Amino acid sequence: MGEEVFEAKKISQFQFPSRRFGKAALALDMGKLKLGLLTKSKRTGTFVTSVGASGEARIVEDPQFPEDSFFQSGQTYKVRMRHGNFMSTDDAIADGRTMAIKFDDVDKGGPFDITLNTGRVAPFCNSPSFIAFGKATNPNSKKAEKFAYESPANYQGLVELLRRFPESYSDQRYYAQVTYTYTPNDGKKRLARFRVIPGDLRPETGLLNEEDQEQVWDLIASRPSDEQRSPSYLQDEYRQRLSDGMVGYTLQIQLHEWDPDNDPDFYFSAMHYWDQSLHPWMDLAYVTATALLDDIDAQKTSFDLHNHPASLGFVKAKNQYDYNSVIHVRNAVNSANQRTRRRSTKGKAPVNTVTYMISISTSEKAVSAATGTDDEICVTIIGKKSRSPALPLGSPFYNDFESGDTHVYKVDTQPIEEVLMLEIERKGEDDWHVGMIKLVNTENQAELDFPCYRWVSNKVTLRTGAAVLAFNEVHKELRQHRQKEIKDRHAIYKWNTKKLYDGFPGFIQEDGHDTLPRDIQFSDTSGRDFLESFLAAQTQYGLAEFIEDFETWDRPGKYVELYERFGEGEGMTIVNQLTESWKDDEEFGRQFLNAVNPAQIQRCAALPENFAVTNELMEKFMTRGKTLEEEIEDGYVYIVSYESLEGIPRMNKGEDARYVAEPVCLLYVRASGVIVPIAIQLYQTPGETNPVWTPDDGWGWVLAKLHVKAADTQMHQMYSHLLKTHFIMEGFAVPVMRQLPSVHPVYKLLLPHIRHTMAINTIARHTLLPDGGIIEQTLAIGGSQVQFLKKLFGNFRLSEYNFPENLQHRGVHDTEKLSDYHYRDDGMLIWDAISSFTQSILSLYYHGDEEVRKDLEVQAWINDVHDTGVKVWPDNQDHGIPSSFETFQDLQQLVTSLIFNATCQHAAVNFTQLHYYAFAPNYPSAMSAPPPTTKDVTFEDMVKSLPSKATAANMLTAMTAVARFSEDEIWLGEYPEEHFTEEEPKKIIMEFRQELNDITSKIRKRNAAVKQFPYIYLLPERVPNSIAI
């Protein structure tokens, strides 16, 4: 057969189809492989015999390959290496010969492991072909001949692999037979392969002659009857050679300039070798064996392909047919071999052992579409004076560590005095999200909890779940661990440096959601992407037809054509009622207490000088027979003012021009207790073209109220919602991750309430804020959103986060003067519950003001907030963020404020939106005509000022994207992740939940008596535990 035909058949033989369930099938193959290897090793003792050595590797001087920080000219490493046979325990049988090198003198781990065997190409190229190869080469199968005839590549692979009676392990050429990616210092990604050759370039012995090649299948597992060589003759020869002096090798590298879009897949195939004229072998390191390892150390040394420097990597296999599935194959082989080797040394280890039971929970799929792993998992128990070796977990008979599973494993090791930490190591490429880990000493039944609740990408060291402050740490090892954790987090959670957002609260450095630290990413980014949900809603509900229609309908009732497309879902009853009452003064007043922006209203202590309202103008609207000044003095007059909109450009793109006023509106509590608007001035500066509007002004009054609502929409969306509950919260959340270790009680308290803040804000910055984004398509200030946010942030004060302080500051705390303010009343119930909760938790760990002052970690947290998170930019007023905590109350009140704003405040301003914005005339996001300057307003003028069909449709679709609960929502008071593991805080959490249940009952009882519009938004069972939308 000609070489060209041979190569063509090889390639065509392995053009495998993609499979939909490739990863599951690959996992199944690995399970079969583990079982097959375990059975084989039990039956034959295969893989046990080998010979090991220690020595040194030195990277070549003046290398011909591009360097990186690991493969750096002249760099030296201690190494271990091991030689053995591929299939048999008998050196005198034709077999593949193997070599493995570990760039460290340790049993496990290290910066770089490489495993190699004889043969430029292998008789397999992926998971199924390896399984076929394993079955064919089973001594009892008699299938080797059929396997060789099935494909030229199978035949060639067998011939390349086998060596018959080589003189020495040290004269063989060993090939890694896997393709790495290599990214050196120049940043260009290449493909790489490795081989090892004798340092003295001795000829390779044991190659098959032509006669052997013709009947290669007969050589497998066959020892000639007259063969006199010892079954260990190669091992014996190597031991003698090393005792006579050092043994030298050269590690070489072969590189390919990778073009992922155009290169054929066979560059990754172990059945395909690269043309040496195009990809010359280059010396990488000189490896020298200097001393034999004793048999126990040789067998204990494990090799893992996933131990490699950062410059090396693998392309992840898409399915079992992918050439890169060979990496899974290699690691499965290594893992099975190592288990057999450990059994071979059983009895030779120290007999003084203790049995520990280790329970590991893999997180539910709600965390991610795939949280489990098929990788090798090891655990190391770390104590006060000693640590166990890395103890492998898992069963070869089935897949462990699947999503939602909890498995218990028994491990034996030397006694560990006073267990302090647990180290979990994952070797492979799967994602794995770990929940709780429990460790039980079976001798004394001591049980320790190790909360993880994070992604384990490689190795993570966990402490027990008990919260502890730094100055109470007893052990140096634990102090060092918390310091290292903070140092590592500083490198992961960095502050943004984008100049565009100078003037904003601080936020995490990111370049899109997928660049965030994995632990704070959303599990389902498509379900949390504003823009995707926005576009999906347009399509799903048939709203796209309105997006380019900048006309208004001819009457307000026609706007129901938009929201009716949503059917009769939750809240549509409220929307239907608003179509009848949206013009009513009573409904206008109620919505300033209990709708989307209930924190805008404040008591009017005195009429603003720029508000041209007089006693005479207001006299007829006073219901207690008093003057306006007297009603103000008595506390029955309230005000909303939108001076922040002054100087902010409006959206004006031709026919899509949008308008919003800068109004001030006076509201009055009638003797009946109902609050209503009584005067509106549409601009801050009075004048002839800026009259004061009153309920006597007919359609002009209706239009004036619409302009107030439109202004309130801008403030609600940009300040009350986006800035206060999202962006400013991130200014506190990032320092939590940067300054507080996972054992800190404040970290444990706040983490469940901030985990999604950075992810949702990142998505918001990329979908809401940019030019052409959702804000530009919906609001009157579209196009000026960044400018507006900076202006609003400049006036923020921390006291706004303290709910009772804010009520007092706004003068709306008096329940007799201002009744039916359900947002206030329900909010105070929950504030008190949260405050009691945080007081009880924090009091377990802080015993007075002095302990708060000497807690350097919590001081670093608030200082980071002060300096960067909620920074005072030029032209900002002082935000009131302290640079340090002086008292326990300072800390407790801030923690309470943050939890309240991340839960209740966000719920109040977010989940009301669809109900009140769905019918555009009720709460317009922009007006289609400028504010009126004279009082001759007609019905037609009012209708023409309503939002255009495009604006209304865009606003409605935006609300469907943001005003919704997620499928896996966690509610206030629910803590499925047990970060607190001590009994006292767990009891306090249960008491907190019971108090929230009582509040739910109280609110439901109140709502049952409300005839219309029951306030449901602060029912604890409807308040998410963090900001996730």
PDB file of C-alpha atoms in Angstrom, residues 828-1015:
ATOM      1  CA  MET A 828     -40.142  49.138  59.183  1.00  0.00           C
ATOM      2  CA  LEU A 829     -41.351  45.677  60.180  1.00  0.00           C
ATOM      3  CA  ILE A 830     -38.638  44.056  58.108  1.00  0.00           C
ATOM      4  CA  TRP A 831     -35.978  46.625  59.049  1.00  0.00           C
ATOM      5  CA  ASP A 832     -36.548  45.865  62.714  1.00  0.00           C
ATOM      6  CA  ALA A 833     -36.329  42.132  62.041  1.00  0.00           C
ATOM      7  CA  ILE A 834     -33.086  42.489  60.082  1.00  0.00           C
ATOM      8  CA  SER A 835     -31.645  44.835  62.724  1.00  0.00           C
ATOM      9  CA  SER A 836     -32.432  42.371  65.495  1.00  0.00           C
ATOM     10  CA  PHE A 837     -30.907  39.583  63.407  1.00  0.00           C
ATOM     11  CA  THR A 838     -27.638  41.407  62.698  1.00  0.00           C
ATOM     12  CA  GLN A 839     -27.428  42.620  66.315  1.00  0.00           C
ATOM     13  CA  SER A 840     -27.702  39.047  67.587  1.00  0.00           C
ATOM     14  CA  ILE A 841     -25.216  37.593  65.086  1.00  0.00           C
ATOM     15  CA  LEU A 842     -22.560  40.283  65.433  1.00  0.00           C
ATOM     16  CA  SER A 843     -22.837  40.269  69.241  1.00  0.00           C
ATOM     17  CA  LEU A 844     -21.620  36.670  69.215  1.00  0.00           C
ATOM     18  CA  TYR A 845     -18.253  37.852  67.905  1.00  0.00           C
ATOM     19  CA  TYR A 846     -17.814  41.475  68.988  1.00  0.00           C
ATOM     20  CA  HIS A 847     -17.946  42.297  72.692  1.00  0.00           C
ATOM     21  CA  GLY A 848     -17.843  46.067  72.697  1.00  0.00           C
ATOM     22  CA  ASP A 849     -16.663  49.030  70.666  1.00  0.00           C
ATOM     23  CA  GLU A 850     -12.982  48.375  71.298  1.00  0.00           C
ATOM     24  CA  GLU A 851     -13.137  45.008  69.528  1.00  0.00           C
ATOM     25  CA  VAL A 852     -14.651  46.683  66.479  1.00  0.00           C
ATOM     26  CA  ARG A 853     -11.856  49.251  66.472  1.00  0.00           C
ATOM     27  CA  LYS A 854      -9.120  46.612  66.669  1.00  0.00           C
ATOM     28  CA  ASP A 855     -10.615  44.433  63.913  1.00  0.00           C
ATOM     29  CA  LEU A 856      -8.229  45.475  61.164  1.00  0.00           C
ATOM     30  CA  GLU A 857     -10.095  43.478  58.500  1.00  0.00           C
ATOM     31  CA  VAL A 858     -13.460  45.153  58.999  1.00  0.00           C
ATOM     32  CA  GLN A 859     -11.654  48.496  59.202  1.00  0.00           C
ATOM     33  CA  ALA A 860      -9.927  47.732  55.891  1.00  0.00           C
ATOM     34  CA  TRP A 861     -13.350  46.942  54.417  1.00  0.00           C
ATOM     35  CA  ILE A 862     -14.953  50.281  55.312  1.00  0.00           C
ATOM     36  CA  ASN A 863     -11.779  52.140  54.357  1.00  0.00           C
ATOM     37  CA  ASP A 864     -11.843  50.520  50.912  1.00  0.00           C
ATOM     38  CA  VAL A 865     -15.481  51.590  50.577  1.00  0.00           C
ATOM     39  CA  HIS A 866     -14.581  55.132  51.665  1.00  0.00           C
ATOM     40  CA  ASP A 867     -11.579  55.465  49.352  1.00  0.00           C
ATOM     41  CA  THR A 868     -12.891  53.741  46.227  1.00  0.00           C
ATOM     42  CA  GLY A 869     -16.277  52.042  46.568  1.00  0.00           C
ATOM     43  CA  VAL A 870     -18.352  55.116  47.429  1.00  0.00           C
ATOM     44  CA  LYS A 871     -15.700  57.675  46.670  1.00  0.00           C
ATOM     45  CA  VAL A 872     -16.190  61.437  46.944  1.00  0.00           C
ATOM     46  CA  TRP A 873     -15.316  62.708  43.472  1.00  0.00           C
ATOM     47  CA  PRO A 874     -14.620  66.387  42.768  1.00  0.00           C
ATOM     48  CA  ASP A 875     -17.869  68.401  42.960  1.00  0.00           C
ATOM     49  CA  ASN A 876     -19.525  65.629  45.051  1.00  0.00           C
ATOM     50  CA  GLN A 877     -20.952  66.353  48.442  1.00  0.00           C
ATOM     51  CA  ASP A 878     -19.588  64.216  51.275  1.00  0.00           C
ATOM     52  CA  HIS A 879     -21.387  60.870  51.025  1.00  0.00           C
ATOM     53  CA  GLY A 880     -21.102  60.252  54.760  1.00  0.00           C
ATOM     54  CA  ILE A 881     -19.045  57.063  54.422  1.00  0.00           C
ATOM     55  CA  PRO A 882     -16.706  56.803  57.425  1.00  0.00           C
ATOM     56  CA  SER A 883     -13.081  55.820  56.865  1.00  0.00           C
ATOM     57  CA  SER A 884     -13.225  53.665  59.995  1.00  0.00           C
ATOM     58  CA  PHE A 885     -15.713  52.234  62.482  1.00  0.00           C
ATOM     59  CA  GLU A 886     -15.634  53.691  65.977  1.00  0.00           C
ATOM     60  CA  THR A 887     -18.502  51.783  67.603  1.00  0.00           C
ATOM     61  CA  PHE A 888     -20.284  48.473  67.395  1.00  0.00           C
ATOM     62  CA  GLN A 889     -23.478  50.343  66.511  1.00  0.00           C
ATOM     63  CA  ASP A 890     -21.779  51.960  63.494  1.00  0.00           C
ATOM     64  CA  LEU A 891     -20.941  48.518  62.124  1.00  0.00           C
ATOM     65  CA  GLN A 892     -24.261  46.902  62.999  1.00  0.00           C
ATOM     66  CA  GLN A 893     -26.324  49.711  61.482  1.00  0.00           C
ATOM     67  CA  LEU A 894     -24.362  49.645  58.230  1.00  0.00           C
ATOM     68  CA  VAL A 895     -24.649  45.862  57.902  1.00  0.00           C
ATOM     69  CA  THR A 896     -28.393  46.160  58.539  1.00  0.00           C
ATOM     70  CA  SER A 897     -28.661  48.941  55.942  1.00  0.00           C
ATOM     71  CA  LEU A 898     -26.863  46.895  53.299  1.00  0.00           C
ATOM     72  CA  ILE A 899     -29.000  43.804  53.835  1.00  0.00           C
ATOM     73  CA  PHE A 900     -32.174  45.902  53.790  1.00  0.00           C
ATOM     74  CA  ASN A 901     -31.239  47.687  50.561  1.00  0.00           C
ATOM     75  CA  ALA A 902     -30.134  44.480  48.830  1.00  0.00           C
ATOM     76  CA  THR A 903     -33.433  42.820  49.693  1.00  0.00           C
ATOM     77  CA  CYS A 904     -36.396  45.002  50.651  1.00  0.00           C
ATOM     78  CA  GLN A 905     -35.497  48.290  49.010  1.00  0.00           C
ATOM     79  CA  HIS A 906     -34.631  46.585  45.741  1.00  0.00           C
ATOM     80  CA  ALA A 907     -37.828  44.543  45.852  1.00  0.00           C
ATOM     81  CA  ALA A 908     -39.892  47.703  46.427  1.00  0.00           C
ATOM     82  CA  VAL A 909     -38.459  49.568  43.433  1.00  0.00           C
ATOM     83  CA  ASN A 910     -37.988  46.618  41.048  1.00  0.00           C
ATOM     84  CA  PHE A 911     -40.916  44.216  41.289  1.00  0.00           C
ATOM     85  CA  THR A 912     -43.490  47.014  41.173  1.00  0.00           C
ATOM     86  CA  GLN A 913     -42.351  48.093  37.724  1.00  0.00           C
ATOM     87  CA  LEU A 914     -44.303  45.879  35.345  1.00  0.00           C
ATOM     88  CA  HIS A 915     -47.567  46.549  37.211  1.00  0.00           C
ATOM     89  CA  TYR A 916     -47.283  50.332  37.108  1.00  0.00           C
ATOM     90  CA  TYR A 917     -45.411  50.887  33.846  1.00  0.00           C
ATOM     91  CA  ALA A 918     -47.379  48.391  31.740  1.00  0.00           C
ATOM     92  CA  PHE A 919     -50.142  50.893  30.945  1.00  0.00           C
ATOM     93  CA  ALA A 920     -48.114  53.815  29.587  1.00  0.00           C
ATOM     94  CA  PRO A 921     -50.551  56.661  30.468  1.00  0.00           C
ATOM     95  CA  ASN A 922     -50.268  55.665  34.130  1.00  0.00           C
ATOM     96  CA  TYR A 923     -46.493  56.084  34.342  1.00  0.00           C
ATOM     97  CA  PRO A 924     -44.974  57.372  31.085  1.00  0.00           C
ATOM     98  CA  SER A 925     -41.229  56.940  30.600  1.00  0.00           C
ATOM     99  CA  ALA A 926     -41.122  60.029  28.342  1.00  0.00           C
ATOM    100  CA  MET A 927     -43.492  62.498  26.784  1.00  0.00           C
ATOM    101  CA  SER A 928     -43.915  63.059  23.038  1.00  0.00           C
ATOM    102  CA  ALA A 929     -44.423  66.836  23.264  1.00  0.00           C
ATOM    103  CA  PRO A 930     -42.881  69.615  25.342  1.00  0.00           C
ATOM    104  CA  PRO A 931     -44.574  70.651  28.599  1.00  0.00           C
ATOM    105  CA  PRO A 932     -47.421  73.152  28.072  1.00  0.00           C
ATOM    106  CA  THR A 933     -46.711  76.814  28.684  1.00  0.00           C
ATOM    107  CA  THR A 934     -50.322  78.024  28.701  1.00  0.00           C
ATOM    108  CA  LYS A 935     -53.478  76.631  30.227  1.00  0.00           C
ATOM    109  CA  ASP A 936     -55.497  76.175  27.040  1.00  0.00           C
ATOM    110  CA  VAL A 937     -54.765  72.445  26.952  1.00  0.00           C
ATOM    111  CA  THR A 938     -57.253  70.176  25.147  1.00  0.00           C
ATOM    112  CA  PHE A 939     -57.839  66.447  25.270  1.00  0.00           C
ATOM    113  CA  GLU A 940     -56.028  66.159  21.932  1.00  0.00           C
ATOM    114  CA  ASP A 941     -53.025  68.033  23.342  1.00  0.00           C
ATOM    115  CA  MET A 942     -52.859  65.586  26.225  1.00  0.00           C
ATOM    116  CA  VAL A 943     -53.123  62.561  23.939  1.00  0.00           C
ATOM    117  CA  LYS A 944     -50.428  63.843  21.577  1.00  0.00           C
ATOM    118  CA  SER A 945     -48.116  64.267  24.582  1.00  0.00           C
ATOM    119  CA  LEU A 946     -48.406  60.616  25.639  1.00  0.00           C
ATOM    120  CA  PRO A 947     -45.463  58.316  24.919  1.00  0.00           C
ATOM    121  CA  SER A 948     -45.140  57.168  21.335  1.00  0.00           C
ATOM    122  CA  LYS A 949     -46.020  53.595  20.513  1.00  0.00           C
ATOM    123  CA  ALA A 950     -42.299  52.866  20.137  1.00  0.00           C
ATOM    124  CA  THR A 951     -41.402  54.344  23.520  1.00  0.00           C
ATOM    125  CA  ALA A 952     -44.270  52.564  25.266  1.00  0.00           C
ATOM    126  CA  ALA A 953     -43.451  49.231  23.615  1.00  0.00           C
ATOM    127  CA  ASN A 954     -39.764  49.547  24.487  1.00  0.00           C
ATOM    128  CA  MET A 955     -40.565  50.387  28.102  1.00  0.00           C
ATOM    129  CA  LEU A 956     -42.936  47.471  28.411  1.00  0.00           C
ATOM    130  CA  THR A 957     -40.442  44.988  26.979  1.00  0.00           C
ATOM    131  CA  ALA A 958     -37.743  46.380  29.279  1.00  0.00           C
ATOM    132  CA  MET A 959     -39.994  45.833  32.283  1.00  0.00           C
ATOM    133  CA  THR A 960     -40.628  42.220  31.324  1.00  0.00           C
ATOM    134  CA  ALA A 961     -36.861  41.738  31.273  1.00  0.00           C
ATOM    135  CA  VAL A 962     -36.147  43.220  34.698  1.00  0.00           C
ATOM    136  CA  ALA A 963     -39.302  43.012  36.831  1.00  0.00           C
ATOM    137  CA  ARG A 964     -39.419  39.251  37.227  1.00  0.00           C
ATOM    138  CA  PHE A 965     -38.304  36.567  39.646  1.00  0.00           C
ATOM    139  CA  SER A 966     -35.826  33.926  38.614  1.00  0.00           C
ATOM    140  CA  GLU A 967     -36.750  30.246  38.629  1.00  0.00           C
ATOM    141  CA  ASP A 968     -34.241  29.446  41.364  1.00  0.00           C
ATOM    142  CA  GLU A 969     -34.925  32.527  43.517  1.00  0.00           C
ATOM    143  CA  ILE A 970     -33.779  32.446  47.136  1.00  0.00           C
ATOM    144  CA  TRP A 971     -36.009  34.493  49.431  1.00  0.00           C
ATOM    145  CA  LEU A 972     -35.243  36.727  52.378  1.00  0.00           C
ATOM    146  CA  GLY A 973     -34.331  34.645  55.410  1.00  0.00           C
ATOM    147  CA  GLU A 974     -33.418  31.556  53.380  1.00  0.00           C
ATOM    148  CA  TYR A 975     -29.785  30.502  53.670  1.00  0.00           C
ATOM    149  CA  PRO A 976     -29.368  27.223  51.757  1.00  0.00           C
ATOM    150  CA  GLU A 977     -25.617  27.753  51.890  1.00  0.00           C
ATOM    151  CA  GLU A 978     -24.605  27.176  55.503  1.00  0.00           C
ATOM    152  CA  HIS A 979     -21.787  29.651  55.972  1.00  0.00           C
ATOM    153  CA  PHE A 980     -22.492  29.786  59.704  1.00  0.00           C
ATOM    154  CA  THR A 981     -22.044  26.297  61.136  1.00  0.00           C
ATOM    155  CA  GLU A 982     -22.090  26.949  64.899  1.00  0.00           C
ATOM    156  CA  GLU A 983     -25.289  26.213  66.780  1.00  0.00           C
ATOM    157  CA  GLU A 984     -25.832  29.743  68.135  1.00  0.00           C
ATOM    158  CA  PRO A 985     -25.919  31.586  64.786  1.00  0.00           C
ATOM    159  CA  LYS A 986     -27.966  28.752  63.260  1.00  0.00           C
ATOM    160  CA  LYS A 987     -30.523  29.225  66.052  1.00  0.00           C
ATOM    161  CA  ILE A 988     -30.573  32.996  65.416  1.00  0.00           C
ATOM    162  CA  ILE A 989     -31.194  32.366  61.709  1.00  0.00           C
ATOM    163  CA  MET A 990     -34.171  30.145  62.548  1.00  0.00           C
ATOM    164  CA  GLU A 991     -35.576  32.851  64.847  1.00  0.00           C
ATOM    165  CA  PHE A 992     -35.129  35.405  62.054  1.00  0.00           C
ATOM    166  CA  ARG A 993     -37.067  33.202  59.651  1.00  0.00           C
ATOM    167  CA  GLN A 994     -39.867  32.779  62.176  1.00  0.00           C
ATOM    168  CA  GLU A 995     -40.084  36.542  62.646  1.00  0.00           C
ATOM    169  CA  LEU A 996     -40.308  36.995  58.873  1.00  0.00           C
ATOM    170  CA  ASN A 997     -43.112  34.418  58.761  1.00  0.00           C
ATOM    171  CA  ASP A 998     -44.974  36.403  61.417  1.00  0.00           C
ATOM    172  CA  ILE A 999     -44.495  39.582  59.370  1.00  0.00           C
ATOM    173  CA  THR A1000     -45.896  37.807  56.314  1.00  0.00           C
ATOM    174  CA  SER A1001     -49.019  36.875  58.269  1.00  0.00           C
ATOM    175  CA  LYS A1002     -49.419  40.447  59.536  1.00  0.00           C
ATOM    176  CA  ILE A1003     -49.106  41.948  56.038  1.00  0.00           C
ATOM    177  CA  ARG A1004     -51.519  39.428  54.550  1.00  0.00           C
ATOM    178  CA  LYS A1005     -54.064  40.235  57.233  1.00  0.00           C
ATOM    179  CA  ARG A1006     -53.732  43.956  56.460  1.00  0.00           C
ATOM    180  CA  ASN A1007     -53.970  43.374  52.704  1.00  0.00           C
ATOM    181  CA  ALA A1008     -57.153  41.379  53.121  1.00  0.00           C
ATOM    182  CA  ALA A1009     -58.817  44.582  54.307  1.00  0.00           C
ATOM    183  CA  VAL A1010     -57.499  46.684  51.393  1.00  0.00           C
ATOM    184  CA  LYS A1011     -60.213  47.102  48.774  1.00  0.00           C
ATOM    185  CA  GLN A1012     -57.922  47.894  45.860  1.00  0.00           C
ATOM    186  CA  PHE A1013     -54.220  47.604  45.223  1.00  0.00           C
ATOM    187  CA  PRO A1014     -53.016  45.494  48.157  1.00  0.00           C
ATOM    188  CA  TYR A1015     -49.325  46.146  48.799  1.00  0.00           C
TER     189      TYR A1015
END
